[in-house]
Coordinates of C-alpha atoms and ligand atoms in Angstrom, one line a residue:
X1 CA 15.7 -10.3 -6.7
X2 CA 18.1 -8.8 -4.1
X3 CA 17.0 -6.5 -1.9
X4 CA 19.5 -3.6 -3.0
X5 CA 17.7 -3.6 -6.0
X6 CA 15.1 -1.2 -7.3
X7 CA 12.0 -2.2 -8.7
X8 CA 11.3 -0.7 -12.5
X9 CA 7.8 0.6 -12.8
X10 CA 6.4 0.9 -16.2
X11 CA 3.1 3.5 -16.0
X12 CA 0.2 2.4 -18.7
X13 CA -1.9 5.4 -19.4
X14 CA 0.1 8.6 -19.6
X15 CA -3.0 10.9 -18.2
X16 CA -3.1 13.6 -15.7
X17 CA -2.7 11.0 -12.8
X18 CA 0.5 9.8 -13.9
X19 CA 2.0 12.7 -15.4
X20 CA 1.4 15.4 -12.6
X21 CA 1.4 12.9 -9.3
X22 CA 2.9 9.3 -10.4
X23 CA 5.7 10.4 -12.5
X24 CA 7.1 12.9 -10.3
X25 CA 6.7 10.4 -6.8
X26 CA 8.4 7.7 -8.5
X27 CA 11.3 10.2 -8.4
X28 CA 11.1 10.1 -5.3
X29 CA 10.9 6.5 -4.3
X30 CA 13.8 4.1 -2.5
X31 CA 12.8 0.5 -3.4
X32 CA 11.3 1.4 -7.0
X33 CA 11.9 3.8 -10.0
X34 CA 9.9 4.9 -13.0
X35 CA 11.5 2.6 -16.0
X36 CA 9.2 1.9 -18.8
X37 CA 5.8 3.8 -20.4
X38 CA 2.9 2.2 -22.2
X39 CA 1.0 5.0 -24.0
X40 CA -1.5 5.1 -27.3
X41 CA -0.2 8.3 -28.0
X42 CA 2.9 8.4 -30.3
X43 CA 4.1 12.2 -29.3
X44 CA 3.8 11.3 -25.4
X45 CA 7.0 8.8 -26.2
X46 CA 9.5 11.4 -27.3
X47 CA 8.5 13.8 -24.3
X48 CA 8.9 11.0 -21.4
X49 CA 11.7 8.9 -23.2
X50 CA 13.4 12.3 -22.6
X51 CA 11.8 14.1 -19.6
X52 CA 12.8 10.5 -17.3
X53 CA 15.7 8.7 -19.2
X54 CA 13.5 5.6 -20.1
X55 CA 15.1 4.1 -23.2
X56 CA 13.2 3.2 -26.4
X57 CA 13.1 -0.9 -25.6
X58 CA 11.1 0.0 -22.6
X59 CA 8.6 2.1 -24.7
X60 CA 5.3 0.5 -25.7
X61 CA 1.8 1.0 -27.0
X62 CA -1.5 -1.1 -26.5
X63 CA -1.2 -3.3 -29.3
X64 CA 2.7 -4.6 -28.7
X65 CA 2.4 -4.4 -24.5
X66 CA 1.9 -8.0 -23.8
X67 CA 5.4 -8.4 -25.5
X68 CA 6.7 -6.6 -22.0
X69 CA 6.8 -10.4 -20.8
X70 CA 10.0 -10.3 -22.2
X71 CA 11.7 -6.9 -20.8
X72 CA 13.3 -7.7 -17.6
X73 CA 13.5 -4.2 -16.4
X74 CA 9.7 -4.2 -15.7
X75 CA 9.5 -5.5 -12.4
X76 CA 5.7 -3.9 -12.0
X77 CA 3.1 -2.5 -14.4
X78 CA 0.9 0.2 -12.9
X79 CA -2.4 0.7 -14.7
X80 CA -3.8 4.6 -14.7
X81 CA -6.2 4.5 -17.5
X82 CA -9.7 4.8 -17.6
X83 CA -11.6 2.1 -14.7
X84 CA -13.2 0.1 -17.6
X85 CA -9.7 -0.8 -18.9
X86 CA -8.3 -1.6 -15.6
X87 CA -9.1 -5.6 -15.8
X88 CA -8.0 -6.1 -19.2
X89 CA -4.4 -4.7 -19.1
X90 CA -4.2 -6.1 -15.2
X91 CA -4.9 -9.3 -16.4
X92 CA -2.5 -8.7 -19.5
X93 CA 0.2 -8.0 -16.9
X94 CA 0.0 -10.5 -15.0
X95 CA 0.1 -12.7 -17.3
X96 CA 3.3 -11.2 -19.2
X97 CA 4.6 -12.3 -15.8
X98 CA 4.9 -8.9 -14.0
X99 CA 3.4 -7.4 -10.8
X100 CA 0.2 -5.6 -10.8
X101 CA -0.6 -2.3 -9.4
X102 CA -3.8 -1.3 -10.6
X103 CA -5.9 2.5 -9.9
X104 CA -9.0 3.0 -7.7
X105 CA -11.8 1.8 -8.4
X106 CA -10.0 -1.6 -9.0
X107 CA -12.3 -2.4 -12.2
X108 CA -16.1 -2.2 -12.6
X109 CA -17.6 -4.7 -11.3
X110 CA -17.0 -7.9 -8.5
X111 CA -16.6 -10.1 -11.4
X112 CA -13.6 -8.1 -12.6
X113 CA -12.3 -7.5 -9.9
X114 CA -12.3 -11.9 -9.0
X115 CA -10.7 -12.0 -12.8
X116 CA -7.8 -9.8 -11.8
X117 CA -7.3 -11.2 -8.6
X118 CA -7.6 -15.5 -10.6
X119 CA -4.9 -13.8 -13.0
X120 CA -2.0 -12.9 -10.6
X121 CA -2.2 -15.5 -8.2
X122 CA -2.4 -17.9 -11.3
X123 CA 0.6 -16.2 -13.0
X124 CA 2.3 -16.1 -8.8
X125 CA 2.3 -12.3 -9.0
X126 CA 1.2 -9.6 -6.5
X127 CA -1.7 -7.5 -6.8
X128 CA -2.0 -3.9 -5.6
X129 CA -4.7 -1.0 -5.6
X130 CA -3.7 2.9 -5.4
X131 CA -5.1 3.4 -2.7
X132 CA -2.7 6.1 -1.5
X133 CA -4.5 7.0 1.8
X134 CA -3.5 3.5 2.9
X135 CA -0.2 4.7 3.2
X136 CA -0.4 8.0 4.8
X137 CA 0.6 8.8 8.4
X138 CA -2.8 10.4 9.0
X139 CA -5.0 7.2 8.3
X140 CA -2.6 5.4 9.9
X141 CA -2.9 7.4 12.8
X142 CA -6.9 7.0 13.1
X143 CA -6.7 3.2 12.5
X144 CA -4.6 3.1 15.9
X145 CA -7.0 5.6 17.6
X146 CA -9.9 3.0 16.4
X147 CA -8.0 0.3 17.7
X148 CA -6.8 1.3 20.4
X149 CA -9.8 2.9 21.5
X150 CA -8.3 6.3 22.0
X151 CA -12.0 8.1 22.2
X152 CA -13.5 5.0 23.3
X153 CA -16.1 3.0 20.7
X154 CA -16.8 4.4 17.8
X155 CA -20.4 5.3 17.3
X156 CA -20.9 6.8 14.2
X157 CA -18.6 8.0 11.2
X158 CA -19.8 10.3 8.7
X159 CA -17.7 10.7 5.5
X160 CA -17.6 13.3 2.5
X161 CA -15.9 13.0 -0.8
X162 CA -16.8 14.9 -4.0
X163 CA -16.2 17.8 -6.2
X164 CA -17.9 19.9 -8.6
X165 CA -17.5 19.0 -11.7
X166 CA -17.9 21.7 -14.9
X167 CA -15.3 20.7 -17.6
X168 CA -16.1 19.1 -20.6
X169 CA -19.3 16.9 -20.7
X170 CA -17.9 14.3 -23.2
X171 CA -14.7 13.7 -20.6
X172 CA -14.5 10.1 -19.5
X173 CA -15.4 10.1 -16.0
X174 CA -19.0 11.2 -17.3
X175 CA -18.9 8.5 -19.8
X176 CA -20.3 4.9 -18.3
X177 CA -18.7 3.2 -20.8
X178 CA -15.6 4.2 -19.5
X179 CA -15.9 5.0 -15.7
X180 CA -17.7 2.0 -15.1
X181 CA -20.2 4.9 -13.0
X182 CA -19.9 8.2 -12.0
X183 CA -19.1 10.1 -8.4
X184 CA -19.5 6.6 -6.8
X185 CA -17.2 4.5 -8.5
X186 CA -14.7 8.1 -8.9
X187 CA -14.5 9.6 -5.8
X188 CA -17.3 7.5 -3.4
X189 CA -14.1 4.6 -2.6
X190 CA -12.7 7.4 -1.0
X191 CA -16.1 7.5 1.0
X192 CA -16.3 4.0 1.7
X193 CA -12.6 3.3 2.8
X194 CA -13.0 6.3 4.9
X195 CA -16.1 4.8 6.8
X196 CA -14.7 1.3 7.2
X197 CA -11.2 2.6 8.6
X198 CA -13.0 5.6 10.2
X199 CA -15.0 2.5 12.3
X200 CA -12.8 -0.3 11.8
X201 CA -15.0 -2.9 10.4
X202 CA -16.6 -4.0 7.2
X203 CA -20.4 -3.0 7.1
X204 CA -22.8 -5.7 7.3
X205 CA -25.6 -4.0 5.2
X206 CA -26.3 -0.6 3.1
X207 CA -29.3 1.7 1.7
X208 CA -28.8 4.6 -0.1
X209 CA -30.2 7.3 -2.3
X210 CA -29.6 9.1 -5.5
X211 CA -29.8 12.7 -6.5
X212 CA -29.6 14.4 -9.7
X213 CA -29.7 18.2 -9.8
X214 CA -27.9 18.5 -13.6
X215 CA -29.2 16.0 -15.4
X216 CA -28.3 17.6 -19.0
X217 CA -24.5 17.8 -17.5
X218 CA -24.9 14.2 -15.9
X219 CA -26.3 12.3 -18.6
X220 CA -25.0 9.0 -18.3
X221 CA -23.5 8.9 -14.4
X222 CA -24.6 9.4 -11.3
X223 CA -24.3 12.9 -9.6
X224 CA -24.8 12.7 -6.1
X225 CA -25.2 9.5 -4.0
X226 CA -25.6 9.6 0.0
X227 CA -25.4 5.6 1.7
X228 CA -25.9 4.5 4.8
X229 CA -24.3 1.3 6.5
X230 CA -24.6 -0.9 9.5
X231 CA -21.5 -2.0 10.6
X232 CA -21.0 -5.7 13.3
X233 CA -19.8 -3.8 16.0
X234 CA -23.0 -1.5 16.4
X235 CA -21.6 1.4 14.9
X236 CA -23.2 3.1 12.1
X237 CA -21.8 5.5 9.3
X238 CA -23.3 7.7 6.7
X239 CA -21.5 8.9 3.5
X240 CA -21.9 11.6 0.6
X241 CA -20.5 11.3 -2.5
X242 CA -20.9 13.8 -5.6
X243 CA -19.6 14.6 -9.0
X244 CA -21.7 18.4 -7.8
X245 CA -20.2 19.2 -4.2
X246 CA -17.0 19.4 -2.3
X247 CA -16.7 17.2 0.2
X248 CA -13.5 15.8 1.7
X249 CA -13.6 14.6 5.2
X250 CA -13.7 12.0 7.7
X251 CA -15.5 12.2 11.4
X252 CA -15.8 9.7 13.8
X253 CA -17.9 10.0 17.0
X254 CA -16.8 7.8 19.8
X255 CA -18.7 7.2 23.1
X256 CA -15.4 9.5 24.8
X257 CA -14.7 12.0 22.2
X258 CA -13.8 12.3 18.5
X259 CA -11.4 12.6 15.7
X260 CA -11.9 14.3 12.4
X261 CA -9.7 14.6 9.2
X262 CA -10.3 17.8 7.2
X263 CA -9.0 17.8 4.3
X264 CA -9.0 13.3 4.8
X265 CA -8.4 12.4 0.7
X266 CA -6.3 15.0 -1.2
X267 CA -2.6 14.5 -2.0
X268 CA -2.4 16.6 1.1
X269 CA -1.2 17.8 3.7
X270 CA -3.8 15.8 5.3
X271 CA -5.4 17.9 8.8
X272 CA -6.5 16.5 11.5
X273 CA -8.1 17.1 14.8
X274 CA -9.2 15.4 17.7
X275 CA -11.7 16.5 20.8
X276 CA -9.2 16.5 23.2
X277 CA -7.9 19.4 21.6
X278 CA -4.7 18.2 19.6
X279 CA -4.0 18.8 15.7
X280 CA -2.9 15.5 14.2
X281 CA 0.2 16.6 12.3
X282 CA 2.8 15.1 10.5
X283 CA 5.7 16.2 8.2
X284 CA 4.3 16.2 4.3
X285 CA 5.1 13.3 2.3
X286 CA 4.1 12.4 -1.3
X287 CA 1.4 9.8 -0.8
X288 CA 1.9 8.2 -4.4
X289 CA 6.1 7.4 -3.2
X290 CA 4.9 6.1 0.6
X291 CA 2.5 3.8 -1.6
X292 CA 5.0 2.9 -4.4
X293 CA 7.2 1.9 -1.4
X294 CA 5.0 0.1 0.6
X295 CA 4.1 -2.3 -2.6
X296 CA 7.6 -2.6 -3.6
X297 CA 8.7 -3.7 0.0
X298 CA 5.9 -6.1 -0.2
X299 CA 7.4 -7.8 -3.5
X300 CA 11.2 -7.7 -2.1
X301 CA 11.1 -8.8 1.8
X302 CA 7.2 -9.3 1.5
X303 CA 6.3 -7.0 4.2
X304 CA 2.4 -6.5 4.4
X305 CA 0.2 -6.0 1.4
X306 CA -1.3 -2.5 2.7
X307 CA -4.0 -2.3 -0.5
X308 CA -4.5 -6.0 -1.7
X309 CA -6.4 -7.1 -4.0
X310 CA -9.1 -8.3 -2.1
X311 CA -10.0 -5.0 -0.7
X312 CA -10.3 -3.1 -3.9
X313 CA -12.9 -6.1 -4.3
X314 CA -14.8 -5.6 -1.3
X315 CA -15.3 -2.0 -2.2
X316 CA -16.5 -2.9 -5.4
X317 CA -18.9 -5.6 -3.9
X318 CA -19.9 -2.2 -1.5
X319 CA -20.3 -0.3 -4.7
X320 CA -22.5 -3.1 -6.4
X321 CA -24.8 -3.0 -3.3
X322 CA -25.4 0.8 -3.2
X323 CA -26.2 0.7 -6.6
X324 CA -28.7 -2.2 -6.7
X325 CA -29.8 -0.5 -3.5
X326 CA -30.9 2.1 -5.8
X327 CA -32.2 0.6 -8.5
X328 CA -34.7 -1.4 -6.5
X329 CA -35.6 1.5 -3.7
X330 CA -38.2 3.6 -4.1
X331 CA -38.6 7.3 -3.7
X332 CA -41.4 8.6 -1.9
X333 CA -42.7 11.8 -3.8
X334 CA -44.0 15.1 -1.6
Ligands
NDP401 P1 -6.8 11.0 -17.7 O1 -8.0 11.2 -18.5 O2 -6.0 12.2 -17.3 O3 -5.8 10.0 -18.4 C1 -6.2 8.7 -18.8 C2 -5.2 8.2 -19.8 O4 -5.6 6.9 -20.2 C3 -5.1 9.0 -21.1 O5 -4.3 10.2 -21.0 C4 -4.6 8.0 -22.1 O6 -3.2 7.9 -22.0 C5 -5.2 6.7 -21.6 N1 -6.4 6.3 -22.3 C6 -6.4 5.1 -23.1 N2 -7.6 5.0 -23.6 C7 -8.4 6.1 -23.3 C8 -9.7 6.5 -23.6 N3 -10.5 5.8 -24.3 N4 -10.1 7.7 -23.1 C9 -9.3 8.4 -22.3 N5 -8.1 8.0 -21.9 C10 -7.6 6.9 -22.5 O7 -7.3 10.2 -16.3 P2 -6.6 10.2 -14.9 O8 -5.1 10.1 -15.1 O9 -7.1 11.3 -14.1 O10 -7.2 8.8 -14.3 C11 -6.7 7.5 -14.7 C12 -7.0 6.5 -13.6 O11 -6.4 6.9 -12.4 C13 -8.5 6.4 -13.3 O12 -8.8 5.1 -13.0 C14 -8.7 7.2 -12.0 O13 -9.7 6.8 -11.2 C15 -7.3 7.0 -11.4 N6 -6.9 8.2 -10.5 C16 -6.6 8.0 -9.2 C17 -6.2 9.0 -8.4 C18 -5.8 8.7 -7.0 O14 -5.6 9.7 -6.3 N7 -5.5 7.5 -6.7 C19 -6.2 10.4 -8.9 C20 -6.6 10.5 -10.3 C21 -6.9 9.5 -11.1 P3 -2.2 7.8 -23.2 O15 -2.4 9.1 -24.0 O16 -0.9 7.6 -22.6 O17 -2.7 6.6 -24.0

């Protein structure tokens, strides 16, 4: 492809993600547009088809989408639908030929996650997560103060990311089946990419713990989970995760001072502070267009993957861990 050109983005799942956050961004993009929809319900079709100018050929369903192989306006398929679908219609696209963006968590499992990754460098495609943060001026900012040593080494991170959940009970993300897991696999990524960048290394071992304070609300996922790790450059992190408390920050304690981001997740803005007394400020931009960009750039003059692949893995093999972690650990009662 030429460089001038835009990449057409075709969004499968038409949920709240892509509606409210992915659909709007993508107006917003330079190196990528919003061009085709894949949806399982029939009225959504009309509404987008008309709402974003995407004709009927680049309209499709979940029984006739592996025919996109043959629409050459689909540069990229993005995936937004529930996690346990993620590695079937990743694997789908990649195989119609097209590049892969899928949604945190990448899949539900390690295994899925190697089949997705086997699928697109099979079918010579690239491979994405939406890990939005990974594009944001305010992580970037605290990867260079970790590696620059800004505050000196870090020593300890602690990370928060959760909310309270009350709508309905039979929703999805409360569904295993589904989710794949509850507040771990929704909103504890967020937790773990927060302590690896918030220390800048990959841990080298994990315990953890479970709580469960609603169990007729939580019947099937987890509510609260708190994890510990080790990381190979002595520093240590702890994390909190929960489908029952707010929690949305990042705080790294170095052996000269610290940095903290407060809100560290949303769609922002992002705030930051440091112990030296500065704010860490930057202009607002729409996380989900500095992401779309970033993958797009990748594909056309193959500038850095930011969110490969392989890292949505390695969170998932983080996320297997905690989880065997506690099924084999044992409580002690008092
Ligand atoms: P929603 O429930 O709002 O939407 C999911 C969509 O998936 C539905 O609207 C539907 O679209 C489609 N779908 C297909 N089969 C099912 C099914 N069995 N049950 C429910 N929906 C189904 O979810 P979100 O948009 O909030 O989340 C989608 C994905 O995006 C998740 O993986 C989530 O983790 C991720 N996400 C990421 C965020 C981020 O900041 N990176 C933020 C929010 C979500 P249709 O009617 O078109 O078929």
């Amino acid at each position: 492809k030429p460089q001038n050109k835009k990449l057409g983005v075709a969004l499968v799942g038409l949920g709240s993600y892509s509606t409210y956050q992915l659909a709007p961004s993508l107006q917003d993009t330079e190196h990528c547009y919003l061009a085709g929809i894949v949806t399982g319900t029939k009225e959504k079709e009309k509404t987008w088809q008309e709402k974003y100018g995407i004709p009927v050929e680049n309209t499709y369903n979940y029984e006739n989408f592996d025919s996109i192989a043959n629409n050459e306006a689909i540069d990229i398929v993005y995936v937004v639908l529930p996690n346990s679908m993620h590695a079937d219609f990743s694997i789908r696209a990649a195989k119609a030929g097209k590049h892969v963006i899928c949604e945190k968590p990448m899949a539900i499992s390690v295994a899925e996650c190697d089949a997705i990754i086997g699928a697109c460098n099979k079918a010579g495609v690239k491979l994405s997560v939406g890990y939005r943060m990974q594009s944001d001026p305010y992580t970037k900012e605290v990867k260079k103060y970790v590696a620059e040593k800004t505050f000196g080494d870090v020593h300890f991170v602690s990370s928060d990311a959760g909310y309270i959940s009350r709508g309905n009970p039979d929703q999805w993300r409360l569904n295993k089946k589904l989710s794949g897991g509850g507040a771990l696999m929704n909103m504890g990524v967020y937790s773990i990419q927060t302590s690896i960048y918030g220390c800048g290394a990959n841990p080298s071992s994990v315990s953890a713990q479970e709580f469960s304070t609603r169990p007729d609300y939580f019947k099937d996922t987890d509510e609260t989970i708190t994890a510990q790790f080790e990381f190979p450059n002595d520093a240590v992190a702890h994390m909190m995760t929960s489908h029952n408390a707010n929690g949305n920050r990042l705080k790294s304690h170095c052996s000269n001072g610290w940095f903290e981001l407060d809100p560290a997740h949303s769609y922002g803005p992002i705030s930051g502070r440091t112990s030296n007394g500065n704010v860490i400020s930057f202009p607002h931009q729409r996380q989900q267009a500095l992401q779309m960009d970033d993958f797009a750039k990748h594909i056309l003059m193959g500038t850095p993957n930011v969110a490969p692949g392989e890292m949505g893995k390695r969170d998932m093999i983080i996320v297997e861990a905690i989880y065997r972690f506690i099924a084999e650990g044992g409580k002690k009662q008092m």
